[in-house]
PDB file of C-alpha atoms and ligand atoms in Angstrom:
ATOM      1  CA  MET A   1       0.369  -3.522  -6.296  1.00  0.00           C
ATOM      2  CA  PHE A   2      -2.316  -5.197  -8.390  1.00  0.00           C
ATOM      3  CA  SER A   3      -4.005  -7.142  -5.619  1.00  0.00           C
ATOM      4  CA  GLY A   4      -6.770  -4.733  -4.678  1.00  0.00           C
ATOM      5  CA  LYS A   5      -5.241  -3.523  -1.407  1.00  0.00           C
ATOM      6  CA  THR A   6      -5.981   0.108  -2.137  1.00  0.00           C
ATOM      7  CA  GLU A   7      -9.466  -0.713  -3.468  1.00  0.00           C
ATOM      8  CA  GLU A   8     -10.218  -2.541  -0.229  1.00  0.00           C
ATOM      9  CA  LEU A   9      -8.897   0.378   1.814  1.00  0.00           C
ATOM     10  CA  ILE A  10     -11.018   2.824  -0.186  1.00  0.00           C
ATOM     11  CA  ARG A  11     -14.078   0.599   0.167  1.00  0.00           C
ATOM     12  CA  LEU A  12     -13.685   0.528   3.957  1.00  0.00           C
ATOM     13  CA  LEU A  13     -13.126   4.281   4.066  1.00  0.00           C
ATOM     14  CA  HIS A  14     -16.167   5.060   1.931  1.00  0.00           C
ATOM     15  CA  ARG A  15     -18.300   2.963   4.280  1.00  0.00           C
ATOM     16  CA  SER A  16     -16.903   4.829   7.266  1.00  0.00           C
ATOM     17  CA  GLN A  17     -17.519   8.170   5.586  1.00  0.00           C
ATOM     18  CA  ILE A  18     -21.153   7.254   5.087  1.00  0.00           C
ATOM     19  CA  SER A  19     -21.432   6.584   8.810  1.00  0.00           C
ATOM     20  CA  GLY A  20     -20.057  10.078   9.490  1.00  0.00           C
ATOM     21  CA  LYS A  21     -16.518   9.232  10.601  1.00  0.00           C
ATOM     22  CA  LYS A  22     -13.710  11.748  10.098  1.00  0.00           C
ATOM     23  CA  ILE A  23     -10.978  10.243   7.998  1.00  0.00           C
ATOM     24  CA  LEU A  24      -7.334  11.167   7.537  1.00  0.00           C
ATOM     25  CA  VAL A  25      -5.558   9.390   4.690  1.00  0.00           C
ATOM     26  CA  ILE A  26      -1.794   9.571   4.407  1.00  0.00           C
ATOM     27  CA  LYS A  27       0.762   8.086   2.057  1.00  0.00           C
ATOM     28  CA  PRO A  28       4.556   8.179   1.965  1.00  0.00           C
ATOM     29  CA  LYS A  29       6.108  11.118   0.147  1.00  0.00           C
ATOM     30  CA  ILE A  30       8.064   8.653  -1.923  1.00  0.00           C
ATOM     31  CA  ASP A  31       4.955   7.424  -3.745  1.00  0.00           C
ATOM     32  CA  THR A  32       5.113   9.641  -6.792  1.00  0.00           C
ATOM     33  CA  ARG A  33       2.321   8.145  -8.868  1.00  0.00           C
ATOM     34  CA  THR A  34      -0.191  10.768  -7.803  1.00  0.00           C
ATOM     35  CA  ASN A  35       0.140  14.031  -5.954  1.00  0.00           C
ATOM     36  CA  SER A  36      -2.641  14.274  -3.456  1.00  0.00           C
ATOM     37  CA  GLU A  37      -4.853  11.241  -3.567  1.00  0.00           C
ATOM     38  CA  ILE A  38      -4.595   7.541  -3.119  1.00  0.00           C
ATOM     39  CA  ALA A  39      -5.259   5.917  -6.409  1.00  0.00           C
ATOM     40  CA  SER A  40      -5.351   2.296  -7.268  1.00  0.00           C
ATOM     41  CA  ARG A  41      -4.665   1.108 -10.724  1.00  0.00           C
ATOM     42  CA  LYS A  42      -6.611  -1.827 -11.998  1.00  0.00           C
ATOM     43  CA  ARG A  43      -6.071  -3.677 -15.202  1.00  0.00           C
ATOM     44  CA  SER A  44      -9.010  -2.604 -17.297  1.00  0.00           C
ATOM     45  CA  GLU A  45      -8.056  -4.850 -20.220  1.00  0.00           C
ATOM     46  CA  ILE A  46      -5.895  -7.904 -20.629  1.00  0.00           C
ATOM     47  CA  THR A  47      -3.288  -5.743 -22.381  1.00  0.00           C
ATOM     48  CA  LYS A  48      -0.362  -5.214 -20.058  1.00  0.00           C
ATOM     49  CA  GLY A  49       0.194  -1.635 -19.081  1.00  0.00           C
ATOM     50  CA  ASP A  50      -3.376  -0.581 -19.570  1.00  0.00           C
ATOM     51  CA  PHE A  51      -4.317   0.640 -16.143  1.00  0.00           C
ATOM     52  CA  LYS A  52      -6.893   3.108 -15.142  1.00  0.00           C
ATOM     53  CA  LYS A  53      -7.599   4.901 -11.968  1.00  0.00           C
ATOM     54  CA  PHE A  54     -10.288   3.026 -10.137  1.00  0.00           C
ATOM     55  CA  MET A  55     -11.400   5.159  -7.205  1.00  0.00           C
ATOM     56  CA  ASP A  56      -9.702   7.780  -5.174  1.00  0.00           C
ATOM     57  CA  LEU A  57      -9.736   9.668  -1.917  1.00  0.00           C
ATOM     58  CA  PRO A  58      -7.698  12.718  -0.907  1.00  0.00           C
ATOM     59  CA  ALA A  59      -4.422  11.633   0.719  1.00  0.00           C
ATOM     60  CA  THR A  60      -1.684  13.720   2.275  1.00  0.00           C
ATOM     61  CA  PRO A  61       1.945  12.832   1.555  1.00  0.00           C
ATOM     62  CA  VAL A  62       3.845  12.457   4.840  1.00  0.00           C
ATOM     63  CA  GLU A  63       7.572  12.086   5.345  1.00  0.00           C
ATOM     64  CA  MET A  64       8.106  12.353   9.101  1.00  0.00           C
ATOM     65  CA  ALA A  65       6.423  12.061  12.483  1.00  0.00           C
ATOM     66  CA  ALA A  66       6.157  15.809  13.109  1.00  0.00           C
ATOM     67  CA  GLU A  67       4.046  16.228   9.964  1.00  0.00           C
ATOM     68  CA  LEU A  68       1.670  13.499  11.091  1.00  0.00           C
ATOM     69  CA  ASP A  69       1.451  15.043  14.586  1.00  0.00           C
ATOM     70  CA  GLN A  70       0.316  18.277  12.976  1.00  0.00           C
ATOM     71  CA  LEU A  71      -2.222  16.590  10.686  1.00  0.00           C
ATOM     72  CA  ILE A  72      -3.760  14.624  13.557  1.00  0.00           C
ATOM     73  CA  ALA A  73      -3.905  17.738  15.742  1.00  0.00           C
ATOM     74  CA  ASP A  74      -5.619  19.674  12.941  1.00  0.00           C
ATOM     75  CA  ASP A  75      -8.001  16.992  11.659  1.00  0.00           C
ATOM     76  CA  LYS A  76      -8.749  14.999  14.846  1.00  0.00           C
ATOM     77  CA  PRO A  77      -9.655  11.985  12.709  1.00  0.00           C
ATOM     78  CA  ASP A  78     -11.747   9.014  13.854  1.00  0.00           C
ATOM     79  CA  ILE A  79      -9.873   6.901  11.347  1.00  0.00           C
ATOM     80  CA  LEU A  80      -6.255   7.161  10.236  1.00  0.00           C
ATOM     81  CA  ALA A  81      -5.528   5.314   7.001  1.00  0.00           C
ATOM     82  CA  LEU A  82      -2.067   4.592   5.603  1.00  0.00           C
ATOM     83  CA  ASP A  83      -1.605   3.596   1.985  1.00  0.00           C
ATOM     84  CA  GLU A  84       1.586   2.110   0.473  1.00  0.00           C
ATOM     85  CA  ALA A  85       2.731   1.718   4.071  1.00  0.00           C
ATOM     86  CA  GLN A  86       5.803  -0.322   3.084  1.00  0.00           C
ATOM     87  CA  PHE A  87       7.439   2.944   2.006  1.00  0.00           C
ATOM     88  CA  PHE A  88       7.055   4.829   5.293  1.00  0.00           C
ATOM     89  CA  GLY A  89      10.323   5.030   7.238  1.00  0.00           C
ATOM     90  CA  ASP A  90      11.039   3.060  10.427  1.00  0.00           C
ATOM     91  CA  TRP A  91       9.511   5.873  12.487  1.00  0.00           C
ATOM     92  CA  ILE A  92       6.023   4.693  11.546  1.00  0.00           C
ATOM     93  CA  VAL A  93       6.232   1.645  13.854  1.00  0.00           C
ATOM     94  CA  ALA A  94       6.984   3.700  16.970  1.00  0.00           C
ATOM     95  CA  TYR A  95       4.377   6.215  15.895  1.00  0.00           C
ATOM     96  CA  ILE A  96       1.596   3.658  15.479  1.00  0.00           C
ATOM     97  CA  THR A  97       2.653   1.980  18.753  1.00  0.00           C
ATOM     98  CA  LYS A  98       2.271   5.330  20.516  1.00  0.00           C
ATOM     99  CA  LEU A  99      -1.138   5.955  18.932  1.00  0.00           C
ATOM    100  CA  MET A 100      -2.333   2.491  19.962  1.00  0.00           C
ATOM    101  CA  SER A 101      -1.260   3.029  23.580  1.00  0.00           C
ATOM    102  CA  ASN A 102      -2.972   6.430  23.789  1.00  0.00           C
ATOM    103  CA  GLN A 103      -6.285   4.831  24.766  1.00  0.00           C
ATOM    104  CA  SER A 104      -7.950   6.799  22.013  1.00  0.00           C
ATOM    105  CA  ASP A 105     -10.557   5.038  19.940  1.00  0.00           C
ATOM    106  CA  MET A 106      -8.954   6.137  16.686  1.00  0.00           C
ATOM    107  CA  MET A 107      -9.118   3.294  14.191  1.00  0.00           C
ATOM    108  CA  ILE A 108      -5.934   2.732  12.176  1.00  0.00           C
ATOM    109  CA  LEU A 109      -6.095   1.094   8.760  1.00  0.00           C
ATOM    110  CA  VAL A 110      -2.894   0.144   6.982  1.00  0.00           C
ATOM    111  CA  ALA A 111      -2.555  -1.004   3.376  1.00  0.00           C
ATOM    112  CA  GLY A 112       0.777  -2.097   1.981  1.00  0.00           C
ATOM    113  CA  LEU A 113       2.853  -4.762   0.309  1.00  0.00           C
ATOM    114  CA  ASP A 114       4.059  -7.424   2.740  1.00  0.00           C
ATOM    115  CA  MET A 115       6.905  -8.664   0.515  1.00  0.00           C
ATOM    116  CA  ASP A 116       9.245  -6.882  -1.872  1.00  0.00           C
ATOM    117  CA  ALA A 117      10.288  -8.111  -5.309  1.00  0.00           C
ATOM    118  CA  TRP A 118      12.936 -10.332  -3.691  1.00  0.00           C
ATOM    119  CA  GLY A 119      10.278 -12.085  -1.597  1.00  0.00           C
ATOM    120  CA  LYS A 120      11.635 -10.444   1.573  1.00  0.00           C
ATOM    121  CA  PRO A 121       9.550  -8.629   4.227  1.00  0.00           C
ATOM    122  CA  PHE A 122       9.005  -5.089   2.992  1.00  0.00           C
ATOM    123  CA  GLY A 123      10.039  -2.109   5.153  1.00  0.00           C
ATOM    124  CA  SER A 124       8.063  -1.813   8.379  1.00  0.00           C
ATOM    125  CA  MET A 125       5.253  -4.058   7.169  1.00  0.00           C
ATOM    126  CA  PRO A 126       6.317  -7.113   9.276  1.00  0.00           C
ATOM    127  CA  GLN A 127       6.073  -5.064  12.490  1.00  0.00           C
ATOM    128  CA  LEU A 128       2.799  -3.441  11.442  1.00  0.00           C
ATOM    129  CA  LEU A 129       1.341  -6.847  10.528  1.00  0.00           C
ATOM    130  CA  ALA A 130       2.381  -8.233  13.913  1.00  0.00           C
ATOM    131  CA  MET A 131       0.783  -5.304  15.776  1.00  0.00           C
ATOM    132  CA  ALA A 132      -2.521  -5.463  13.898  1.00  0.00           C
ATOM    133  CA  ASP A 133      -5.719  -6.761  15.510  1.00  0.00           C
ATOM    134  CA  ASN A 134      -6.897  -7.961  12.119  1.00  0.00           C
ATOM    135  CA  VAL A 135      -5.001  -8.803   8.948  1.00  0.00           C
ATOM    136  CA  GLN A 136      -6.601  -9.254   5.570  1.00  0.00           C
ATOM    137  CA  LYS A 137      -4.457 -10.501   2.696  1.00  0.00           C
ATOM    138  CA  GLU A 138      -5.547  -9.751  -0.851  1.00  0.00           C
ATOM    139  CA  THR A 139      -4.291 -11.789  -3.764  1.00  0.00           C
ATOM    140  CA  ALA A 140      -3.725 -10.605  -7.300  1.00  0.00           C
ATOM    141  CA  VAL A 141      -3.960 -12.680 -10.472  1.00  0.00           C
ATOM    142  CA  CYS A 142      -0.699 -14.101 -11.828  1.00  0.00           C
ATOM    143  CA  PHE A 143       0.194 -12.290 -15.075  1.00  0.00           C
ATOM    144  CA  VAL A 144       1.598 -15.559 -16.483  1.00  0.00           C
ATOM    145  CA  CYS A 145      -0.777 -18.371 -15.511  1.00  0.00           C
ATOM    146  CA  LYS A 146      -3.789 -16.528 -13.972  1.00  0.00           C
ATOM    147  CA  ALA A 147      -3.499 -18.411 -10.659  1.00  0.00           C
ATOM    148  CA  PRO A 148      -3.812 -16.438  -7.385  1.00  0.00           C
ATOM    149  CA  ALA A 149      -0.648 -14.342  -7.075  1.00  0.00           C
ATOM    150  CA  THR A 150       1.099 -13.369  -3.853  1.00  0.00           C
ATOM    151  CA  MET A 151       4.487 -12.335  -5.270  1.00  0.00           C
ATOM    152  CA  THR A 152       5.725  -9.141  -6.895  1.00  0.00           C
ATOM    153  CA  GLN A 153       7.798  -9.842  -9.991  1.00  0.00           C
ATOM    154  CA  LYS A 154      10.407  -7.287 -10.990  1.00  0.00           C
ATOM    155  CA  LEU A 155      10.729  -7.115 -14.771  1.00  0.00           C
ATOM    156  CA  SER A 156      14.297  -5.783 -14.813  1.00  0.00           C
ATOM    157  CA  ARG A 157      17.431  -6.480 -12.779  1.00  0.00           C
ATOM    158  CA  SER A 158      17.708  -2.993 -11.305  1.00  0.00           C
ATOM    159  CA  GLU A 159      18.561  -3.036  -7.604  1.00  0.00           C
ATOM    160  CA  THR A 160      16.223  -0.377  -6.325  1.00  0.00           C
ATOM    161  CA  THR A 161      12.956  -1.164  -4.534  1.00  0.00           C
ATOM    162  CA  VAL A 162      11.511   2.308  -4.542  1.00  0.00           C
ATOM    163  CA  GLU A 163      10.087   2.500  -8.018  1.00  0.00           C
ATOM    164  CA  VAL A 164       6.432   2.432  -7.145  1.00  0.00           C
ATOM    165  CA  GLY A 165       3.579   0.627  -8.772  1.00  0.00           C
ATOM    166  CA  ASP A 166       4.535   0.980 -12.389  1.00  0.00           C
ATOM    167  CA  SER A 167       3.196  -1.778 -14.586  1.00  0.00           C
ATOM    168  CA  ASN A 168       6.313  -1.603 -16.761  1.00  0.00           C
ATOM    169  CA  ILE A 169       8.515  -2.461 -13.792  1.00  0.00           C
ATOM    170  CA  TYR A 170       6.464  -4.920 -11.764  1.00  0.00           C
ATOM    171  CA  GLU A 171       3.784  -7.521 -12.251  1.00  0.00           C
ATOM    172  CA  ALA A 172       1.962  -9.943  -9.985  1.00  0.00           C
ATOM    173  CA  ARG A 173       3.065 -13.592 -10.079  1.00  0.00           C
ATOM    174  CA  CYS A 174       2.193 -16.791  -8.267  1.00  0.00           C
ATOM    175  CA  ARG A 175       4.994 -18.573  -6.409  1.00  0.00           C
ATOM    176  CA  PHE A 176       5.424 -21.010  -9.289  1.00  0.00           C
ATOM    177  CA  CYS A 177       5.919 -18.315 -11.971  1.00  0.00           C
ATOM    178  CA  TYR A 178       7.927 -15.945  -9.744  1.00  0.00           C
ATOM    179  CA  LYS A 179      11.673 -15.517 -10.394  1.00  0.00           C
ATOM    180  CA  GLN A 180      14.250 -13.724  -8.234  1.00  0.00           C
ATOM    181  CA  PRO A 181      15.435 -10.513  -9.947  1.00  0.00           C
ATOM    182  CA  SER A 182      18.954 -12.008 -10.091  1.00  0.00           C
ATOM    183  CA  GLU A 183      17.635 -14.853 -12.280  1.00  0.00           C
ATOM    184  CA  LEU A 184      16.301 -12.485 -14.954  1.00  0.00           C
TER     185      LEU A 184
HETATM  186 ZN1   ZN B   1       1.624 -18.163 -12.210  1.00  0.00          ZN
END
């Protein structure tokens, strides 16, 4: 969420664009923050809730494998980038496995949250992390004590995990300041 994952993805993609690579960016349909672009929100001020769009790139919402098949056939990208990958369904693991075994030189970049607000592995991220040639972890700043933050703190007790990226619902915490949602 606030750890710069999307900024890092966008930075890598901009560099690749400059070198003339064709890029396809996808995001899960469930991510409702923006319609057709990946957008990262960065705290522009200390005031909580004051986020602004930092940088963006066009991104196509994808719900199932057949849609991605079509996009790849149409675009023939050199680089496939996934944002908010924790919200793709289980199908994404088999799909990426298939792409990786196709002997193509398509580069695949995945950005996502590794743990949910309960501190548990998030969606298909554990499998995707295990399959990756390289893993880069970004840390946020703890909203409470300003230490490096690796946890996502839910600010209410609601049971759902699919509210995405809203600063009123989640904030970054270090392990020391983090509380399980049930303890709120
Ligand atoms: Zn802290």
